[in-house]
Amino acid sequence: MPGNNQTIISYFLLLGLPIPPKHHHLFYALFLAMYLTTILGNLIIIILIRLDNHLHTPMYFFLSNLSFNDLCFSSVTVPKLLLNMQSQVPSIPYAGCLAQMYFFLFFGDLESLLLVAMAYDRYVAICFPLHYTSIMSPKLCMSLLLLSCMLTTLYATLHTLLLTRLSFCENNMIPHFFCDLSALLKLACSDIHINELVILIIGGLVVVLPFILITVSYACIVSSILKVPSTRGIHKIFTTCGSHLSVVSLFYGTIIGLYLCPSANNSTLKDTVMSMMYTVMTPMLNPFIYSLRNKDIKGALKRVLQKKTLF
């Protein structure tokens, strides 16, 4: 039973981004263009991989799933942001807020695990090239994908269930553009120690452990190349791993900046901007990183366009 200073919250108000009114329409057009670019860019990657037989390999299997994940990850927050920017009352129902938080955690953590799978693929390709086909079998690739989905489902479900047991005060204003877990915990009136403990223990495993695994994979790759140092070997690292390294740096760089390097005054503006980086910018830039630095993707695009011209 809620106390006098508590109430049953039926909706939350998303305060969004601190944009001056005179720049409101400009930023709306910018975010809409970025979202459409994200959708189009990732769809092109997915379609090319599906249509071109040359790209039916483990590396591009994971890349197509990463592109689909980026498309979904961006769709969790940006459409609601755009809708609220056009609304006089930027609200979201309680159930809708929990659903948004669930899918944000699911797709955000799945991104991390997919990057680990891709790092392992690159490790096997460079360190065990003769056994690559037998090790990276379709069965193993599918198993890694299903395992990643299972782990992220458990993680997102656990946080969502723990949040449903909390009661909220009359203050229902979230100083963010989406239902962020940490922002919701700050509004709770009940004890959040269990929630914080789960974030510290399991959250650390979901974010820190994948980063460590990726780092170890690349340390092994560099060590393998340095055993027989050559210009060709160094070039091989950049051609096969350059795009993946760029995506990893972009994704983990913003997360580390947001969660492991907090500002002295716990700036809400900084948190919002950094969140915008990995929820909007990263999914939009990933297709460009892989297409601009990848000969296989460029070749697939040329072949598809040539077939279309012939027809």
CSV table of C-alpha atoms in Angstrom, one decimal:
chain,number,residue,atom,x,y,z
A,1,MET,CA,0.0,0.0,0.0
A,2,PRO,CA,1.6,3.3,-1.0
A,3,GLY,CA,2.3,5.9,1.7
A,4,ASN,CA,1.1,9.6,1.7
A,5,ASN,CA,4.1,10.8,-0.3
A,6,GLN,CA,3.6,8.0,-2.9
A,7,THR,CA,1.1,7.4,-5.7
A,8,ILE,CA,0.4,4.9,-8.4
A,9,ILE,CA,2.3,6.2,-11.5
A,10,SER,CA,0.3,5.5,-14.7
A,11,TYR,CA,2.7,7.4,-17.0
A,12,PHE,CA,6.1,9.2,-17.1
A,13,LEU,CA,7.1,12.5,-18.7
A,14,LEU,CA,10.2,12.3,-20.9
A,15,LEU,CA,11.8,15.7,-20.7
A,16,GLY,CA,13.9,14.9,-23.8
A,17,LEU,CA,16.9,16.9,-25.0
A,18,PRO,CA,17.7,20.4,-23.8
A,19,ILE,CA,17.1,22.1,-27.2
A,20,PRO,CA,16.2,25.8,-27.4
A,21,PRO,CA,12.7,26.3,-28.8
A,22,LYS,CA,14.1,28.3,-31.9
A,23,HIS,CA,16.2,25.2,-32.9
A,24,HIS,CA,13.4,22.7,-32.2
A,25,HIS,CA,12.5,22.1,-35.9
A,26,LEU,CA,16.1,22.0,-37.0
A,27,PHE,CA,16.9,19.2,-34.5
A,28,TYR,CA,13.7,17.3,-35.4
A,29,ALA,CA,14.7,17.3,-39.0
A,30,LEU,CA,18.3,16.2,-38.1
A,31,PHE,CA,17.2,13.3,-35.9
A,32,LEU,CA,14.6,12.2,-38.5
A,33,ALA,CA,17.3,12.2,-41.2
A,34,MET,CA,19.7,10.3,-38.9
A,35,TYR,CA,17.0,7.7,-38.2
A,36,LEU,CA,16.1,7.2,-41.8
A,37,THR,CA,19.8,6.9,-42.7
A,38,THR,CA,20.2,4.2,-40.0
A,39,ILE,CA,17.2,2.2,-41.3
A,40,LEU,CA,18.3,2.5,-44.9
A,41,GLY,CA,22.0,1.8,-44.3
A,42,ASN,CA,21.5,-1.3,-42.2
A,43,LEU,CA,18.8,-2.6,-44.5
A,44,ILE,CA,21.2,-2.3,-47.5
A,45,ILE,CA,23.8,-4.3,-45.5
A,46,ILE,CA,21.2,-7.0,-44.6
A,47,ILE,CA,19.9,-7.2,-48.2
A,48,LEU,CA,23.3,-7.4,-49.8
A,49,ILE,CA,24.4,-10.2,-47.5
A,50,ARG,CA,21.2,-12.1,-48.2
A,51,LEU,CA,21.4,-11.7,-52.0
A,52,ASP,CA,25.1,-12.2,-52.6
A,53,ASN,CA,26.4,-15.8,-52.3
A,54,HIS,CA,30.0,-14.5,-51.8
A,55,LEU,CA,28.9,-13.0,-48.5
A,56,HIS,CA,27.4,-16.3,-47.1
A,57,THR,CA,30.3,-16.7,-44.6
A,58,PRO,CA,30.4,-16.6,-40.7
A,59,MET,CA,31.8,-13.0,-40.7
A,60,TYR,CA,28.9,-11.7,-42.7
A,61,PHE,CA,26.4,-13.9,-40.9
A,62,PHE,CA,27.3,-12.0,-37.7
A,63,LEU,CA,27.4,-8.6,-39.6
A,64,SER,CA,23.9,-9.1,-40.9
A,65,ASN,CA,22.7,-9.8,-37.4
A,66,LEU,CA,24.6,-6.8,-36.1
A,67,SER,CA,22.9,-4.6,-38.7
A,68,PHE,CA,19.5,-6.0,-37.8
A,69,ASN,CA,20.2,-5.4,-34.1
A,70,ASP,CA,21.4,-1.8,-34.8
A,71,LEU,CA,18.1,-1.2,-36.8
A,72,CYS,CA,16.1,-2.4,-33.8
A,73,PHE,CA,18.2,-0.7,-31.2
A,74,SER,CA,17.7,2.7,-32.8
A,75,SER,CA,14.0,2.0,-33.3
A,76,VAL,CA,13.5,1.5,-29.5
A,77,THR,CA,14.2,5.2,-28.7
A,78,VAL,CA,14.3,7.4,-31.8
A,79,PRO,CA,10.7,7.1,-33.0
A,80,LYS,CA,9.4,8.0,-29.5
A,81,LEU,CA,11.9,10.9,-29.3
A,82,LEU,CA,10.6,12.2,-32.6
A,83,LEU,CA,6.9,11.8,-31.5
A,84,ASN,CA,7.5,13.6,-28.2
A,85,MET,CA,9.3,16.5,-30.0
A,86,GLN,CA,6.0,17.1,-31.8
A,87,SER,CA,3.8,16.6,-28.7
A,88,GLN,CA,2.7,19.2,-26.2
A,89,VAL,CA,2.9,16.5,-23.4
A,90,PRO,CA,5.9,14.2,-24.0
A,91,SER,CA,4.5,11.3,-22.0
A,92,ILE,CA,4.9,7.5,-22.0
A,93,PRO,CA,2.7,5.0,-20.2
A,94,TYR,CA,4.1,3.1,-17.3
A,95,ALA,CA,3.9,-0.2,-19.2
A,96,GLY,CA,5.3,1.4,-22.4
A,97,CYS,CA,8.2,2.7,-20.3
A,98,LEU,CA,9.0,-0.7,-19.0
A,99,ALA,CA,8.8,-2.2,-22.5
A,100,GLN,CA,11.1,0.5,-23.9
A,101,MET,CA,13.6,-0.2,-21.1
A,102,TYR,CA,13.4,-3.9,-21.7
A,103,PHE,CA,14.1,-3.7,-25.4
A,104,PHE,CA,16.8,-1.1,-24.8
A,105,LEU,CA,18.7,-3.4,-22.5
A,106,PHE,CA,18.1,-6.4,-24.8
A,107,PHE,CA,19.4,-4.9,-28.0
A,108,GLY,CA,22.1,-2.8,-26.3
A,109,ASP,CA,23.6,-5.9,-24.6
A,110,LEU,CA,23.1,-8.1,-27.7
A,111,GLU,CA,25.2,-5.6,-29.6
A,112,SER,CA,28.0,-6.2,-27.1
A,113,LEU,CA,27.8,-10.0,-27.4
A,114,LEU,CA,27.6,-9.9,-31.2
A,115,LEU,CA,30.8,-7.8,-31.3
A,116,VAL,CA,32.4,-10.6,-29.2
A,117,ALA,CA,31.3,-13.3,-31.6
A,118,MET,CA,32.8,-11.2,-34.5
A,119,ALA,CA,36.1,-10.8,-32.6
A,120,TYR,CA,36.3,-14.6,-32.2
A,121,ASP,CA,35.6,-15.0,-35.9
A,122,ARG,CA,38.5,-12.7,-36.8
A,123,TYR,CA,40.7,-14.5,-34.2
A,124,VAL,CA,40.0,-17.9,-35.8
A,125,ALA,CA,40.4,-16.5,-39.4
A,126,ILE,CA,43.9,-15.0,-38.7
A,127,CYS,CA,45.3,-17.5,-36.1
A,128,PHE,CA,43.9,-20.7,-37.5
A,129,PRO,CA,43.2,-20.0,-41.2
A,130,LEU,CA,43.5,-23.7,-42.3
A,131,HIS,CA,40.9,-24.8,-39.8
A,132,TYR,CA,38.6,-21.7,-40.1
A,133,THR,CA,35.9,-23.5,-42.1
A,134,SER,CA,35.7,-26.5,-39.7
A,135,ILE,CA,35.8,-24.3,-36.5
A,136,MET,CA,33.4,-21.6,-37.6
A,137,SER,CA,30.7,-24.0,-38.8
A,138,PRO,CA,27.1,-22.9,-39.4
A,139,LYS,CA,26.1,-24.8,-36.3
A,140,LEU,CA,28.6,-22.9,-34.1
A,141,CYS,CA,27.6,-19.6,-35.6
A,142,MET,CA,23.9,-20.2,-34.9
A,143,SER,CA,24.8,-21.5,-31.4
A,144,LEU,CA,26.7,-18.3,-30.6
A,145,LEU,CA,23.7,-16.2,-31.8
A,146,LEU,CA,21.2,-18.2,-29.8
A,147,LEU,CA,23.3,-18.1,-26.7
A,148,SER,CA,23.7,-14.3,-27.0
A,149,CYS,CA,19.9,-13.9,-27.4
A,150,MET,CA,19.3,-16.1,-24.4
A,151,LEU,CA,21.7,-14.2,-22.2
A,152,THR,CA,20.4,-10.8,-23.1
A,153,THR,CA,16.8,-12.0,-22.7
A,154,LEU,CA,17.6,-13.2,-19.1
A,155,TYR,CA,19.4,-9.9,-18.4
A,156,ALA,CA,16.7,-7.6,-19.7
A,157,THR,CA,13.9,-9.7,-18.0
A,158,LEU,CA,15.7,-9.7,-14.7
A,159,HIS,CA,16.0,-5.9,-14.6
A,160,THR,CA,12.4,-5.4,-15.8
A,161,LEU,CA,11.0,-7.7,-13.1
A,162,LEU,CA,13.1,-6.1,-10.4
A,163,LEU,CA,11.8,-2.7,-11.5
A,164,THR,CA,8.1,-3.8,-11.3
A,165,ARG,CA,8.5,-4.4,-7.5
A,166,LEU,CA,9.4,-0.7,-6.9
A,167,SER,CA,7.0,2.1,-6.0
A,168,PHE,CA,7.4,5.6,-7.4
A,169,CYS,CA,6.9,9.0,-5.9
A,170,GLU,CA,4.7,11.7,-7.3
A,171,ASN,CA,7.6,13.0,-9.4
A,172,ASN,CA,7.2,11.2,-12.7
A,173,MET,CA,9.5,13.4,-14.8
A,174,ILE,CA,12.5,11.6,-16.4
A,175,PRO,CA,15.3,14.0,-17.4
A,176,HIS,CA,16.1,11.9,-20.5
A,177,PHE,CA,14.8,11.2,-24.0
A,178,PHE,CA,14.0,7.5,-23.2
A,179,CYS,CA,13.2,5.3,-20.2
A,180,ASP,CA,16.8,4.8,-18.9
A,181,LEU,CA,17.2,2.3,-16.1
A,182,SER,CA,19.3,4.6,-13.9
A,183,ALA,CA,16.9,7.5,-14.4
A,184,LEU,CA,13.9,5.3,-13.3
A,185,LEU,CA,15.8,4.1,-10.2
A,186,LYS,CA,16.3,7.7,-9.2
A,187,LEU,CA,12.6,8.3,-9.2
A,188,ALA,CA,11.8,5.2,-7.0
A,189,CYS,CA,10.7,5.7,-3.4
A,190,SER,CA,11.3,2.1,-2.3
A,191,ASP,CA,14.6,0.4,-1.6
A,192,ILE,CA,16.7,0.0,-4.8
A,193,HIS,CA,19.7,-1.8,-3.2
A,194,ILE,CA,18.9,-5.1,-5.0
A,195,ASN,CA,18.6,-3.3,-8.3
A,196,GLU,CA,21.9,-1.6,-7.9
A,197,LEU,CA,23.6,-4.8,-6.8
A,198,VAL,CA,22.3,-6.6,-10.0
A,199,ILE,CA,23.6,-3.7,-12.1
A,200,LEU,CA,27.0,-3.9,-10.4
A,201,ILE,CA,27.4,-7.7,-10.7
A,202,ILE,CA,25.5,-8.8,-13.8
A,203,GLY,CA,25.9,-5.5,-15.6
A,204,GLY,CA,29.6,-5.6,-15.1
A,205,LEU,CA,29.7,-9.1,-16.7
A,206,VAL,CA,27.5,-8.1,-19.6
A,207,VAL,CA,29.6,-5.0,-20.5
A,208,VAL,CA,33.1,-5.5,-19.0
A,209,LEU,CA,33.6,-9.2,-19.8
A,210,PRO,CA,32.7,-8.9,-23.5
A,211,PHE,CA,35.2,-5.9,-23.7
A,212,ILE,CA,37.9,-8.1,-22.1
A,213,LEU,CA,37.2,-11.0,-24.4
A,214,ILE,CA,37.5,-8.7,-27.5
A,215,THR,CA,40.7,-7.3,-26.1
A,216,VAL,CA,42.2,-10.8,-25.5
A,217,SER,CA,41.1,-11.8,-29.1
A,218,TYR,CA,43.0,-8.9,-30.6
A,219,ALA,CA,46.0,-9.4,-28.3
A,220,CYS,CA,46.2,-13.0,-29.7
A,221,ILE,CA,45.8,-11.8,-33.2
A,222,VAL,CA,48.6,-9.2,-32.8
A,223,SER,CA,50.8,-11.8,-31.1
A,224,SER,CA,50.3,-14.2,-33.9
A,225,ILE,CA,51.2,-11.7,-36.6
A,226,LEU,CA,54.3,-10.5,-34.7
A,227,LYS,CA,55.7,-14.0,-34.6
A,228,VAL,CA,56.3,-13.6,-38.4
A,229,PRO,CA,56.4,-9.8,-38.8
A,230,SER,CA,55.8,-8.6,-42.3
A,231,THR,CA,54.1,-5.8,-44.1
A,232,ARG,CA,51.6,-8.3,-45.5
A,233,GLY,CA,50.7,-9.5,-42.0
A,234,ILE,CA,50.1,-6.0,-40.7
A,235,HIS,CA,48.0,-5.2,-43.8
A,236,LYS,CA,46.0,-8.4,-43.2
A,237,ILE,CA,45.1,-7.2,-39.7
A,238,PHE,CA,43.8,-3.8,-41.0
A,239,THR,CA,41.9,-5.3,-43.9
A,240,THR,CA,40.2,-8.1,-41.9
A,241,CYS,CA,39.8,-6.4,-38.6
A,242,GLY,CA,39.8,-2.6,-39.3
A,243,SER,CA,36.0,-2.2,-39.6
A,244,HIS,CA,35.3,-4.3,-36.6
A,245,LEU,CA,37.8,-2.4,-34.5
A,246,SER,CA,36.3,0.9,-35.6
A,247,VAL,CA,32.8,-0.3,-34.5
A,248,VAL,CA,34.1,-1.7,-31.2
A,249,SER,CA,35.9,1.6,-30.5
A,250,LEU,CA,32.8,3.7,-31.3
A,251,PHE,CA,30.5,1.5,-29.2
A,252,TYR,CA,32.6,0.9,-26.1
A,253,GLY,CA,34.2,4.3,-26.2
A,254,THR,CA,30.9,6.0,-25.6
A,255,ILE,CA,29.8,3.5,-23.0
A,256,ILE,CA,33.1,3.8,-21.1
A,257,GLY,CA,32.8,7.6,-21.3
A,258,LEU,CA,29.3,7.5,-19.9
A,259,TYR,CA,29.4,4.8,-17.2
A,260,LEU,CA,33.1,4.5,-16.2
A,261,CYS,CA,34.1,8.2,-16.4
A,262,PRO,CA,31.3,10.1,-14.8
A,263,SER,CA,31.5,13.9,-14.7
A,264,ALA,CA,32.2,15.6,-11.3
A,265,ASN,CA,28.8,17.2,-11.1
A,266,ASN,CA,26.9,14.1,-12.4
A,267,SER,CA,25.8,16.1,-15.4
A,268,THR,CA,22.4,15.1,-16.8
A,269,LEU,CA,23.3,16.9,-20.1
A,270,LYS,CA,26.5,14.8,-20.5
A,271,ASP,CA,24.6,11.6,-19.8
A,272,THR,CA,22.0,12.5,-22.4
A,273,VAL,CA,24.5,13.5,-25.1
A,274,MET,CA,26.6,10.3,-24.5
A,275,SER,CA,23.5,8.2,-24.6
A,276,MET,CA,22.6,9.8,-27.9
A,277,MET,CA,26.0,8.8,-29.2
A,278,TYR,CA,25.6,5.1,-28.7
A,279,THR,CA,21.8,4.8,-29.3
A,280,VAL,CA,21.6,7.0,-32.4
A,281,MET,CA,25.1,7.7,-33.8
A,282,THR,CA,26.6,4.3,-33.6
A,283,PRO,CA,23.8,2.4,-35.3
A,284,MET,CA,23.9,5.0,-38.1
A,285,LEU,CA,27.6,4.9,-38.6
A,286,ASN,CA,28.2,1.1,-38.5
A,287,PRO,CA,26.9,0.5,-42.1
A,288,PHE,CA,29.2,3.3,-43.4
A,289,ILE,CA,32.2,1.9,-41.5
A,290,TYR,CA,31.7,-1.6,-43.0
A,291,SER,CA,30.8,-0.5,-46.5
A,292,LEU,CA,33.5,2.2,-46.9
A,293,ARG,CA,36.3,-0.1,-45.6
A,294,ASN,CA,35.1,-3.4,-47.0
A,295,LYS,CA,35.9,-4.6,-50.5
A,296,ASP,CA,33.5,-7.5,-50.2
A,297,ILE,CA,30.5,-5.2,-49.4
A,298,LYS,CA,31.5,-2.9,-52.3
A,299,GLY,CA,31.8,-5.8,-54.6
A,300,ALA,CA,28.4,-7.2,-53.6
A,301,LEU,CA,26.8,-3.8,-54.2
A,302,LYS,CA,28.3,-3.6,-57.7
A,303,ARG,CA,27.1,-7.1,-58.5
A,304,VAL,CA,23.6,-6.4,-57.3
A,305,LEU,CA,23.5,-3.1,-59.3
A,306,GLN,CA,24.8,-4.9,-62.4
A,307,LYS,CA,22.1,-7.6,-62.1
A,308,LYS,CA,19.5,-4.9,-61.8
A,309,THR,CA,20.8,-3.1,-64.8
A,310,LEU,CA,20.8,-6.3,-66.9
A,311,PHE,CA,17.2,-7.0,-65.9
